[in-house]
Amino acid sequence: MKLSFLSVILALTVYSALAVPKQVKPRRTSSLLIHPAGLPPLPRPQLSARISTASADDGLDVNDIQGDILIGMTKVKQSFFFFGIEDAATFKSKLGSDIQPLVTNINQLLSVDTQPVTAVNIAFSKTGLDALGITDDLGETLFNNGQFADATALGDVISNWIPDFAGTRVHGVILLASDTDDNINDQLASIQSILGDSISEIHRVDGATRPGDQAGHEHFGFLDGIGQPAVEGFTQDVLPGQAVIAPGEFLLGTSGDATVRPDWAVGGSFLAFRLMQQKVPEFAKFVLDHALNEPSLSEEENTDLFGARLVGRWKSGAPIDLAPLRDDPELGADPNRNSNFTFDHPDVPGFAIATNQTDCPFSAHLRKVRPRLDFGKEETAHHMLRSGITFGPEVTDEERASNKSSTDPSLERGIAFTAYQSSLTNGFHFVQMAWVNNANFFFGKAIPPGVDPIIGRVAGTAPETPRIISGTNPLNSSELFSLDTEFVINHGGEYFFTPPISALSGKLAN
Ligand SMILES: *[C@@H]1O[C@H](CO)[C@@H](O)[C@H](O)[C@H]1NC(C)=O
Ligand SMILES: *[C@@H]1O[C@H](CO)[C@@H](O)[C@H](O)[C@H]1NC(C)=O
Ligand SMILES: *[C@@H]1O[C@H](CO)[C@@H](O)[C@H](O)[C@H]1NC(C)=O
Ligand SMILES: *[C@@H]1O[C@H](CO)[C@@H](O)[C@H](O)[C@H]1NC(C)=O
């Protein structure tokens, strides 16, 4: 068949149109982030924003800070690629020349116009930095020892750790975020082809925002990420009730960080990663079986009330401290109101925050991780920036009917928990150990509140040791509840350092 002149022209045009975009990166038309109502909005883009440093006056360029640190749990899709370094010389050279330009900063993520097709971040464990020959002390012993060495202190059951994480084999993690699996897979394939045999894959976690109206909600059904703190000097629109925390609590070497850090590490952050399975049918059954008995509520409302009192929020995100009896979805969806509470109620005559848990139990998850006015004022030493994403499919009919999570690993679901801070000792590790797992926190109560019912367990106890909590029944705060199932199982994790982008082609590459 003879090709017409026109079809040849057309073919050439199509061919060159396909060939050209190799250099010209396609622009995004829609965001790779979700914007669920109720979560704090992303900070307004301010390309010239600088964060003051602990030592110099000229500030830190936020274009040098890796983007995931400030973005929160709002990616459509996010994958975590855990790797080992096999050939340090090749890896270092490729890191500086080819990987560094792919790494996404904060400002790029804040606007659709500047978002890449797939956002890339990279972080290293201590053994990873060792492999690269980096001997500088970053000033964090927990990081130096790795998370597996910390697992018992964190209350983990060691036998639940998957072998990939049980040790110090993981040298680093590449975080990839986009709105489609294809984009993520393409970007990862391209990174793997750049790095070749200089790395090996150790583990991979593919996370995704839950479908439909569950976007932004974790698998138990609760809107997650509302309590994200604002960063002083960076977040422009602070929400009512939002904690305002010095940048030095999250970013090394910035204002408020008292530890001496190597220059190249300034603007970096320690990342606590945890692979947390959620047993959703088991949680749903437990909540159903312990429905409360508020006379003004239906059975279903009493069931939801019990769940809300374990978490401290209704599934919509509405805090029980402001909506103690019934969910208020409008409140949940309003970021100007859904964090605007303190656990104190000065307007209620005679209300005593130290003893009255009618509105919110001392044991509620949200109160355990952020005690607000329980300390008399917002404490500012133990905050972290939560990031991460849910993983795994929705609950199947079979699991729901049997009240049991499937043992099929492909049906496992949970949270790829990711939290950033400048001190693991004061941040993630402290909150987990001193508050979440501490049955006597908040201190000085007539009846100990018990551990955090969602993620707490007393360190050193045998698996499935019943966990006792109090305060959950608003009609009788002395009533104890025995949680005979652990709803969240940690399967491993690691402590990483997320360096400033300049270090990827500087210190870490040289
Ligand atoms: C936040 O709470 C305070 C104290 O209850 C109240 O005066 C203020 O109006 C609330 N702000 C919003 C936006 O609801
Ligand atoms: C505890 O707080 C609730 C709700 O704010 C209030 O109705 C109740 O009177 C308080 N109880 C005491 C003993 O003060
Ligand atoms: C699942 O739990 C519910 C609530 O306790 C119960 O009514 C139902 O019988 C349970 N189903 C099975 C198969 O055990
Ligand atoms: C409240 O709970 C405690 C502990 O279970 C129990 O001893 C007490 O009788 C209960 N009080 C009421 C009024 O039901």
Coordinates of C-alpha atoms and ligand atoms in Angstrom, one line a residue:
M1 CA 0.0 0.0 0.0
K2 CA 1.3 3.4 -0.9
L3 CA 1.4 5.9 1.9
S4 CA -0.2 9.2 1.0
F5 CA 2.0 12.3 1.3
L6 CA -0.4 13.5 4.0
S7 CA -0.1 10.4 6.1
V8 CA 3.7 10.6 5.9
I9 CA 3.6 14.2 7.1
L10 CA 1.2 13.2 9.8
A11 CA 3.4 10.3 10.9
L12 CA 6.5 12.5 11.0
T13 CA 4.6 15.2 12.9
V14 CA 3.3 12.6 15.5
Y15 CA 6.8 11.1 15.6
S16 CA 8.5 14.4 16.4
A17 CA 5.7 15.4 18.8
L18 CA 6.4 12.2 20.7
A19 CA 10.2 12.6 20.5
V20 CA 10.3 16.2 21.7
P21 CA 8.7 15.9 25.1
K22 CA 11.6 13.8 26.3
Q23 CA 13.2 17.1 27.3
V24 CA 10.0 19.1 27.9
K25 CA 8.4 17.6 31.0
P26 CA 4.7 17.4 30.7
R27 CA 3.0 19.8 33.1
R28 CA 0.4 18.7 35.6
T29 CA -3.1 19.8 35.1
S30 CA -4.4 18.4 38.4
S31 CA -2.8 18.1 41.8
L32 CA -1.0 15.0 43.0
L33 CA -2.4 16.0 46.4
I34 CA -5.9 15.6 47.8
H35 CA -7.7 18.4 49.6
P36 CA -10.2 16.8 52.0
A37 CA -12.4 19.2 53.8
G38 CA -11.3 19.5 57.4
L39 CA -7.5 19.2 57.0
P40 CA -5.4 22.3 57.3
P41 CA -4.8 23.7 53.8
L42 CA -1.3 23.6 52.3
P43 CA 0.7 26.7 53.2
R44 CA 0.3 29.4 50.6
P45 CA 3.2 29.3 48.1
Q46 CA 5.8 31.9 48.8
L47 CA 8.7 31.2 46.6
S48 CA 11.0 33.4 48.5
A49 CA 10.1 32.0 51.9
R50 CA 13.0 31.5 54.2
I51 CA 13.2 29.9 57.6
S52 CA 15.5 31.4 60.1
T53 CA 18.4 29.3 61.1
A54 CA 19.8 28.8 64.6
S55 CA 23.1 30.4 63.7
A56 CA 22.9 32.6 60.7
D57 CA 20.6 35.6 60.1
D58 CA 20.1 35.1 56.4
G59 CA 17.7 32.2 56.8
L60 CA 17.2 28.9 55.1
D61 CA 15.9 28.6 51.6
V62 CA 12.8 26.4 51.6
N63 CA 13.6 25.4 48.1
D64 CA 16.3 23.3 49.6
I65 CA 14.0 21.4 52.0
Q66 CA 12.6 18.1 50.8
G67 CA 8.9 18.5 50.1
D68 CA 7.3 15.6 52.0
I69 CA 8.4 17.1 55.3
L70 CA 5.6 19.8 55.3
I71 CA 3.0 18.3 53.1
G72 CA 1.1 15.9 55.4
M73 CA -1.1 12.9 54.6
T74 CA -2.5 14.3 51.4
K75 CA -0.9 12.4 48.5
V76 CA -3.2 10.6 46.1
K77 CA -0.6 7.7 45.9
Q78 CA 2.7 7.3 47.6
S79 CA 5.2 4.5 47.4
F80 CA 8.2 3.8 49.7
F81 CA 11.1 2.0 48.1
F82 CA 13.5 0.7 50.7
F83 CA 17.0 -0.1 49.4
G84 CA 20.4 -1.2 50.3
I85 CA 23.6 0.4 48.9
E86 CA 25.7 -2.2 47.1
D87 CA 28.3 0.0 45.3
A88 CA 28.8 3.2 47.2
A89 CA 31.1 4.9 44.7
T90 CA 28.6 4.5 41.8
F91 CA 25.7 5.4 44.0
K92 CA 27.4 8.6 45.3
S93 CA 28.2 9.8 41.8
K94 CA 24.7 9.1 40.4
L95 CA 23.1 10.6 43.5
G96 CA 24.8 13.9 42.8
S97 CA 24.5 14.0 39.1
D98 CA 21.1 12.3 38.3
I99 CA 19.1 11.8 41.4
Q100 CA 19.4 15.2 43.1
P101 CA 17.7 17.0 40.2
L102 CA 14.7 14.7 40.6
V103 CA 14.2 15.5 44.2
T104 CA 11.2 17.7 44.9
N105 CA 11.3 20.6 47.3
I106 CA 8.5 22.1 49.4
N107 CA 7.7 25.0 47.1
Q108 CA 7.3 22.7 44.1
L109 CA 4.6 20.7 45.8
L110 CA 2.5 23.7 46.9
S111 CA 1.2 24.6 43.5
V112 CA -0.1 22.4 40.7
D113 CA 1.9 24.5 38.2
T114 CA 5.2 23.5 39.8
Q115 CA 4.4 20.0 40.8
P116 CA 6.4 17.3 39.0
V117 CA 4.6 14.3 37.5
T118 CA 5.9 12.3 40.3
A119 CA 7.4 13.9 43.5
V120 CA 10.6 12.2 44.7
N121 CA 12.2 12.4 48.1
I122 CA 15.1 10.4 49.5
A123 CA 16.3 9.6 53.1
F124 CA 19.1 7.6 54.6
S125 CA 19.4 5.4 57.7
K126 CA 22.5 5.6 59.8
T127 CA 23.9 2.4 58.2
G128 CA 23.2 4.1 54.8
L129 CA 25.2 7.2 55.8
D130 CA 27.9 4.8 57.0
A131 CA 27.9 3.1 53.6
L132 CA 28.4 6.4 52.0
G133 CA 31.4 7.2 54.3
I134 CA 29.6 10.0 56.1
T135 CA 31.0 10.0 59.6
D136 CA 29.6 13.3 60.9
D137 CA 27.6 13.0 64.1
L138 CA 24.1 14.3 63.5
G139 CA 23.5 14.4 67.3
E140 CA 20.7 11.7 67.6
T141 CA 21.6 8.4 69.3
L142 CA 18.3 6.8 68.4
F143 CA 19.0 7.4 64.7
N144 CA 22.5 6.1 65.1
N145 CA 21.3 2.8 66.6
G146 CA 18.4 2.4 64.2
Q147 CA 14.7 1.7 65.0
F148 CA 15.0 -2.0 65.4
A149 CA 17.2 -1.4 68.5
D150 CA 14.4 0.8 69.8
A151 CA 11.6 -1.6 69.0
T152 CA 11.2 -3.1 72.5
A153 CA 11.3 0.4 74.1
L154 CA 8.6 1.5 71.7
G155 CA 6.4 -1.4 72.9
D156 CA 6.6 -3.4 69.7
V157 CA 6.3 -7.2 69.6
I158 CA 9.6 -8.2 68.0
S159 CA 8.1 -11.3 66.4
N160 CA 5.7 -9.0 64.4
W161 CA 8.6 -7.3 62.7
I162 CA 9.1 -8.5 59.1
P163 CA 12.7 -9.6 58.5
D164 CA 13.4 -6.8 55.9
F165 CA 13.3 -4.3 58.8
A166 CA 14.5 -6.4 61.7
G167 CA 18.1 -5.3 61.7
T168 CA 19.9 -2.5 60.0
R169 CA 19.9 -3.7 56.4
V170 CA 17.8 -0.8 55.0
H171 CA 20.2 1.9 53.9
G172 CA 17.7 4.3 52.5
V173 CA 14.2 5.0 51.3
I174 CA 12.9 6.7 48.1
L175 CA 9.5 8.2 48.6
L176 CA 7.5 8.7 45.4
A177 CA 4.2 10.5 45.2
S178 CA 1.8 11.0 42.3
D179 CA -1.8 10.6 41.3
T180 CA -1.4 7.3 39.4
D181 CA 0.5 4.0 39.9
D182 CA 1.8 4.3 36.4
N183 CA 3.5 7.6 37.1
I184 CA 5.1 6.2 40.3
N185 CA 6.2 3.0 38.6
D186 CA 7.7 4.9 35.6
Q187 CA 9.6 7.2 37.9
L188 CA 10.9 4.4 40.0
A189 CA 11.9 2.4 37.0
S190 CA 13.8 5.4 35.7
I191 CA 15.6 5.9 39.1
Q192 CA 16.4 2.2 39.2
S193 CA 17.9 2.4 35.7
I194 CA 20.0 5.4 36.8
L195 CA 21.3 3.6 39.9
G196 CA 21.6 0.2 38.3
D197 CA 23.3 -2.4 40.5
S198 CA 24.5 0.2 43.0
I199 CA 21.4 -0.4 45.0
S200 CA 19.2 -3.5 45.8
E201 CA 15.5 -3.5 46.6
I202 CA 14.8 -4.6 50.2
H203 CA 11.1 -3.7 50.6
R204 CA 8.4 -1.7 48.9
V205 CA 5.2 -0.3 50.3
D206 CA 2.5 1.1 47.9
G207 CA 0.2 3.5 49.7
A208 CA -3.0 5.1 48.4
T209 CA -5.6 7.5 49.6
R210 CA -8.8 5.6 50.3
P211 CA -11.6 5.8 47.7
G212 CA -14.5 8.2 47.5
D213 CA -15.7 10.0 50.6
Q214 CA -13.1 8.1 52.6
A215 CA -10.3 10.2 51.1
G216 CA -8.2 11.5 54.0
H217 CA -9.7 9.0 56.4
E218 CA -7.5 6.1 57.8
H219 CA -8.9 2.6 57.6
F220 CA -10.9 2.7 60.8
G221 CA -12.7 5.5 59.2
F222 CA -11.5 8.6 61.0
L223 CA -10.3 11.7 59.2
D224 CA -6.6 11.8 59.8
G225 CA -4.0 14.6 59.8
I226 CA -6.1 17.4 61.3
G227 CA -3.7 18.1 64.2
Q228 CA -0.7 19.0 62.0
P229 CA 1.2 21.8 63.7
A230 CA 2.0 25.1 62.0
V231 CA 5.7 25.9 61.5
E232 CA 6.6 29.3 62.9
G233 CA 8.0 31.6 60.2
F234 CA 6.6 29.4 57.5
T235 CA 2.9 28.7 57.9
Q236 CA 1.1 32.0 57.1
D237 CA -2.4 31.2 58.0
V238 CA -2.5 29.6 61.5
L239 CA -5.8 27.9 62.2
P240 CA -7.6 28.3 65.6
G241 CA -6.3 25.7 67.9
Q242 CA -3.3 24.8 65.7
A243 CA -0.1 24.5 67.6
V244 CA 2.6 26.9 66.4
I245 CA 6.0 25.3 66.7
A246 CA 9.5 26.6 66.1
P247 CA 11.0 25.3 62.8
G248 CA 13.9 23.9 64.9
E249 CA 11.6 21.3 66.3
F250 CA 11.3 19.8 62.8
L251 CA 14.3 21.0 60.8
L252 CA 17.9 20.5 62.0
G253 CA 19.9 23.7 62.7
T254 CA 16.9 26.0 62.3
S255 CA 15.6 28.4 64.9
G256 CA 14.7 26.5 68.0
D257 CA 17.1 23.6 67.5
A258 CA 19.6 23.7 70.3
T259 CA 21.8 20.8 69.1
V260 CA 24.9 21.5 67.1
R261 CA 24.6 20.0 63.6
P262 CA 27.0 19.7 60.7
D263 CA 26.4 22.6 58.2
W264 CA 25.5 20.3 55.4
A265 CA 22.6 18.8 57.5
V266 CA 20.9 22.1 58.3
G267 CA 17.3 22.0 56.9
G268 CA 17.2 18.2 57.1
S269 CA 14.9 16.2 59.3
F270 CA 14.7 12.9 61.0
L271 CA 12.0 10.7 59.6
A272 CA 10.4 8.0 61.7
F273 CA 8.8 5.4 59.4
R274 CA 6.5 2.7 60.8
L275 CA 4.6 0.0 58.8
M276 CA 1.4 -0.2 60.8
Q277 CA -1.2 -2.8 60.1
Q278 CA -4.8 -2.0 61.1
K279 CA -7.2 -4.7 62.0
V280 CA -10.3 -3.1 60.8
P281 CA -13.0 -5.8 61.2
E282 CA -11.7 -6.5 64.7
F283 CA -11.9 -2.9 65.6
A284 CA -15.4 -2.6 64.2
K285 CA -16.5 -5.6 66.2
F286 CA -14.9 -4.3 69.4
V287 CA -16.7 -1.0 69.1
L288 CA -20.0 -2.6 68.3
D289 CA -19.7 -5.0 71.3
H290 CA -19.0 -2.0 73.6
A291 CA -21.7 0.4 72.5
L292 CA -22.4 2.9 75.3
N293 CA -25.8 3.5 76.9
E294 CA -26.5 7.2 76.7
P295 CA -30.3 7.2 77.1
S296 CA -30.8 9.9 74.5
L297 CA -29.0 8.0 71.7
S298 CA -29.9 5.2 69.4
E299 CA -27.9 1.9 69.5
E300 CA -26.1 3.0 66.4
E301 CA -25.3 6.4 67.8
N302 CA -24.1 4.7 71.0
T303 CA -21.8 2.5 69.0
D304 CA -20.3 5.5 67.1
L305 CA -20.0 7.3 70.4
F306 CA -17.8 4.5 71.9
G307 CA -15.5 4.6 68.8
A308 CA -15.3 8.4 68.9
R309 CA -14.4 8.3 72.6
L310 CA -11.5 5.9 71.9
V311 CA -10.2 8.2 69.2
G312 CA -11.3 11.6 70.5
R313 CA -12.9 12.5 67.2
W314 CA -15.9 11.4 65.3
K315 CA -15.2 9.8 61.9
S316 CA -16.0 13.1 60.3
G317 CA -13.1 14.7 62.2
A318 CA -15.3 16.6 64.6
P319 CA -13.6 16.6 68.0
I320 CA -15.7 15.0 70.8
D321 CA -14.5 17.8 73.1
L322 CA -16.7 20.2 71.0
A323 CA -19.4 17.6 70.0
P324 CA -19.6 15.2 72.9
L325 CA -22.7 13.3 72.1
R326 CA -23.3 13.3 68.3
D327 CA -21.2 13.6 65.3
D328 CA -21.2 17.1 63.6
P329 CA -19.9 16.6 60.1
E330 CA -20.0 20.4 59.4
L331 CA -17.7 20.9 62.3
G332 CA -15.5 18.0 61.2
A333 CA -15.1 19.6 57.7
D334 CA -14.3 23.1 59.0
P335 CA -10.5 23.5 59.7
N336 CA -11.3 26.8 61.4
R337 CA -13.2 25.0 64.1
N338 CA -12.2 21.3 64.2
S339 CA -9.0 21.9 66.2
N340 CA -10.3 24.8 68.2
F341 CA -10.5 23.2 71.6
T342 CA -8.3 22.7 74.7
F343 CA -10.1 20.0 76.8
D344 CA -10.9 22.9 79.2
H345 CA -14.4 24.4 79.4
P346 CA -14.1 27.7 81.3
D347 CA -17.7 28.5 80.2
V348 CA -19.0 25.5 82.1
P349 CA -19.4 26.5 85.8
G350 CA -17.3 24.3 88.0
F351 CA -15.6 22.4 85.2
A352 CA -12.2 21.1 86.2
I353 CA -10.0 19.9 83.4
A354 CA -7.9 17.8 85.8
T355 CA -10.9 15.6 86.8
N356 CA -13.7 16.0 84.3
Q357 CA -13.6 13.7 81.3
T358 CA -17.2 13.8 80.4
D359 CA -16.4 15.5 77.1
C360 CA -13.2 13.8 76.2
P361 CA -11.6 10.8 78.0
F362 CA -8.0 11.2 79.3
S363 CA -7.2 8.0 77.4
A364 CA -8.6 9.2 74.0
H365 CA -5.9 8.8 71.2
L366 CA -6.0 12.5 70.3
R367 CA -5.5 13.6 73.9
K368 CA -2.7 11.1 74.5
V369 CA -0.7 12.4 71.6
R370 CA -1.4 16.0 72.2
P371 CA -2.6 16.9 75.7
R372 CA -3.2 20.6 75.0
L373 CA -4.2 22.4 78.2
D374 CA -3.7 19.3 80.3
F375 CA -0.2 20.7 80.8
G376 CA -1.7 24.1 81.6
K377 CA -0.5 25.4 78.2
E378 CA 0.4 23.9 74.8
E379 CA 3.8 22.1 75.3
T380 CA 6.2 22.8 72.5
A381 CA 8.9 20.2 72.8
H382 CA 7.2 17.0 71.5
H383 CA 5.6 17.8 68.2
M384 CA 6.1 16.1 64.9
L385 CA 5.0 16.7 61.3
R386 CA 2.9 13.7 60.3
S387 CA 3.1 12.7 56.7
G388 CA 2.6 9.2 55.2
I389 CA -0.5 7.5 53.7
T390 CA -2.8 4.6 54.1
F391 CA -2.0 1.3 52.3
G392 CA -4.0 -1.8 51.4
P393 CA -7.4 -2.5 50.0
E394 CA -10.8 -1.8 51.6
V395 CA -12.2 -4.5 53.9
T396 CA -13.8 -7.4 52.0
D397 CA -17.3 -8.7 52.6
E398 CA -15.8 -11.9 53.9
E399 CA -13.6 -10.2 56.4
R400 CA -16.5 -8.0 57.5
A401 CA -18.8 -11.1 58.0
S402 CA -16.2 -13.0 59.9
N403 CA -15.0 -10.1 62.1
K404 CA -11.5 -11.0 61.2
S405 CA -8.8 -9.5 59.0
S406 CA -7.7 -11.9 56.3
T407 CA -4.3 -13.5 56.7
D408 CA -3.7 -13.0 52.9
P409 CA -0.8 -10.5 52.8
S410 CA -2.3 -8.8 49.8
L411 CA -5.3 -7.8 51.9
E412 CA -3.3 -6.3 54.7
R413 CA -4.1 -2.7 55.3
G414 CA -2.9 0.1 57.5
I415 CA -0.8 3.2 57.6
A416 CA 2.6 3.8 56.3
F417 CA 3.3 6.1 59.2
T418 CA 5.8 8.9 58.5
A419 CA 6.7 11.6 61.0
Y420 CA 9.4 14.3 60.7
Q421 CA 11.2 16.0 63.7
S422 CA 14.6 17.3 64.5
S423 CA 14.8 15.0 67.6
L424 CA 13.5 11.5 67.7
T425 CA 14.2 11.5 71.4
N426 CA 11.8 14.3 71.9
G427 CA 9.5 13.6 69.0
F428 CA 8.1 10.2 67.9
H429 CA 10.0 8.1 70.4
F430 CA 9.0 10.3 73.3
V431 CA 5.3 10.5 72.4
Q432 CA 5.1 6.7 71.9
M433 CA 7.0 5.8 75.0
A434 CA 6.1 8.5 77.6
W435 CA 2.5 9.2 76.6
V436 CA 0.9 6.6 74.2
N437 CA 2.2 3.5 76.0
N438 CA 2.1 5.0 79.5
A439 CA -1.0 3.8 81.3
N440 CA -0.4 6.5 83.9
F441 CA -0.5 9.4 81.4
F442 CA -1.9 12.0 81.8
F443 CA -0.4 12.0 85.3
G444 CA -2.0 12.2 88.6
K445 CA -5.5 10.9 87.9
A446 CA -7.5 9.0 90.5
I447 CA -7.8 6.1 88.1
P448 CA -5.0 5.7 85.5
P449 CA -6.3 6.5 82.0
G450 CA -4.6 3.5 80.5
V451 CA -2.7 3.2 77.3
D452 CA -3.7 4.9 74.0
P453 CA -6.5 2.4 72.9
I454 CA -5.6 2.8 69.2
I455 CA -1.8 2.5 69.1
G456 CA -0.7 2.0 72.7
R457 CA 0.6 -1.1 74.5
V458 CA 2.7 -1.4 77.6
A459 CA 6.3 -2.1 76.5
G460 CA 7.5 -5.6 77.4
T461 CA 4.1 -7.2 77.7
A462 CA 3.2 -10.4 75.8
P463 CA 1.2 -10.0 72.5
E464 CA -2.5 -9.5 73.1
T465 CA -2.1 -8.8 76.8
P466 CA -5.4 -7.1 77.6
R467 CA -5.0 -3.4 77.8
I468 CA -7.1 -1.6 80.4
I469 CA -8.5 1.9 79.8
S470 CA -10.8 4.1 81.8
G471 CA -12.9 7.2 81.2
T472 CA -14.5 6.0 78.0
N473 CA -18.1 5.8 79.5
P474 CA -19.3 9.3 79.9
L475 CA -21.9 8.1 82.4
N476 CA -19.3 6.4 84.6
S477 CA -15.7 7.5 84.2
S478 CA -14.6 4.8 86.7
E479 CA -15.7 2.0 84.4
L480 CA -12.8 0.1 83.0
F481 CA -12.6 -1.4 79.6
S482 CA -10.4 -4.3 78.7
L483 CA -9.1 -4.2 75.1
D484 CA -8.4 -7.8 74.4
T485 CA -7.4 -7.2 70.8
E486 CA -4.6 -5.0 69.5
F487 CA -6.0 -3.1 66.6
V488 CA -2.8 -1.8 65.2
I489 CA 0.3 -4.0 64.8
N490 CA 3.6 -2.6 63.9
H491 CA 5.5 -4.7 61.3
G492 CA 8.7 -2.8 61.3
G493 CA 10.2 0.6 60.5
E494 CA 13.4 2.6 60.5
Y495 CA 14.7 5.9 61.5
F496 CA 16.0 7.9 58.5
F497 CA 17.6 11.3 57.9
T498 CA 16.0 13.3 55.1
P499 CA 18.9 15.6 54.1
P500 CA 18.5 19.1 52.5
I501 CA 18.6 18.8 48.7
S502 CA 21.9 20.6 48.5
A503 CA 23.6 17.8 50.5
L504 CA 22.6 15.2 47.9
S505 CA 25.0 16.8 45.3
G506 CA 27.3 18.1 48.1
K507 CA 28.4 16.2 51.1
L508 CA 26.7 12.9 50.3
A509 CA 28.0 12.8 46.7
N510 CA 31.6 13.8 47.3
Ligands
LIG1 C1 -12.4 29.2 68.9 O1 -12.7 29.0 70.2 C2 -12.8 30.2 71.0 C3 -13.0 29.8 72.5 O2 -14.0 28.9 72.6 C4 -13.9 31.0 70.5 O3 -14.0 32.2 71.2 C5 -13.7 31.3 69.0 O4 -14.8 32.0 68.5 C6 -13.5 30.0 68.2 N1 -13.1 30.3 66.9 C7 -13.8 29.8 65.8 C8 -13.3 30.2 64.5 O5 -14.8 29.1 65.9
LIG2 C1 -18.2 17.8 83.7 O1 -18.3 18.4 82.4 C2 -19.6 18.3 81.9 C3 -19.6 18.8 80.4 O2 -18.8 19.9 80.3 C4 -20.6 19.0 82.8 O3 -21.9 18.9 82.2 C5 -20.6 18.4 84.1 O4 -21.4 19.1 85.0 C6 -19.1 18.4 84.7 N1 -19.1 17.6 85.9 C7 -18.7 18.1 87.1 C8 -18.7 17.2 88.2 O5 -18.3 19.3 87.1
LIG3 C1 -19.3 -10.6 64.4 O1 -19.5 -9.7 65.5 C2 -20.8 -9.3 65.7 C3 -20.8 -8.3 66.9 O2 -20.2 -8.9 68.0 C4 -21.6 -10.6 66.0 O3 -23.0 -10.2 66.2 C5 -21.5 -11.6 64.9 O4 -22.2 -12.8 65.3 C6 -20.1 -11.9 64.7 N1 -19.9 -12.8 63.5 C7 -19.2 -13.9 63.6 C8 -19.2 -14.7 62.3 O5 -18.6 -14.2 64.6
LIG4 C1 -19.0 2.8 87.8 O1 -18.1 1.8 87.4 C2 -17.4 1.2 88.6 C3 -16.3 0.3 88.0 O2 -16.8 -0.6 87.1 C4 -18.4 0.5 89.4 O3 -17.8 -0.1 90.5 C5 -19.5 1.5 89.8 O4 -20.6 0.8 90.5 C6 -20.1 2.1 88.6 N1 -21.0 3.2 89.0 C7 -22.3 3.3 88.6 C8 -23.1 4.4 89.1 O5 -22.7 2.5 87.8

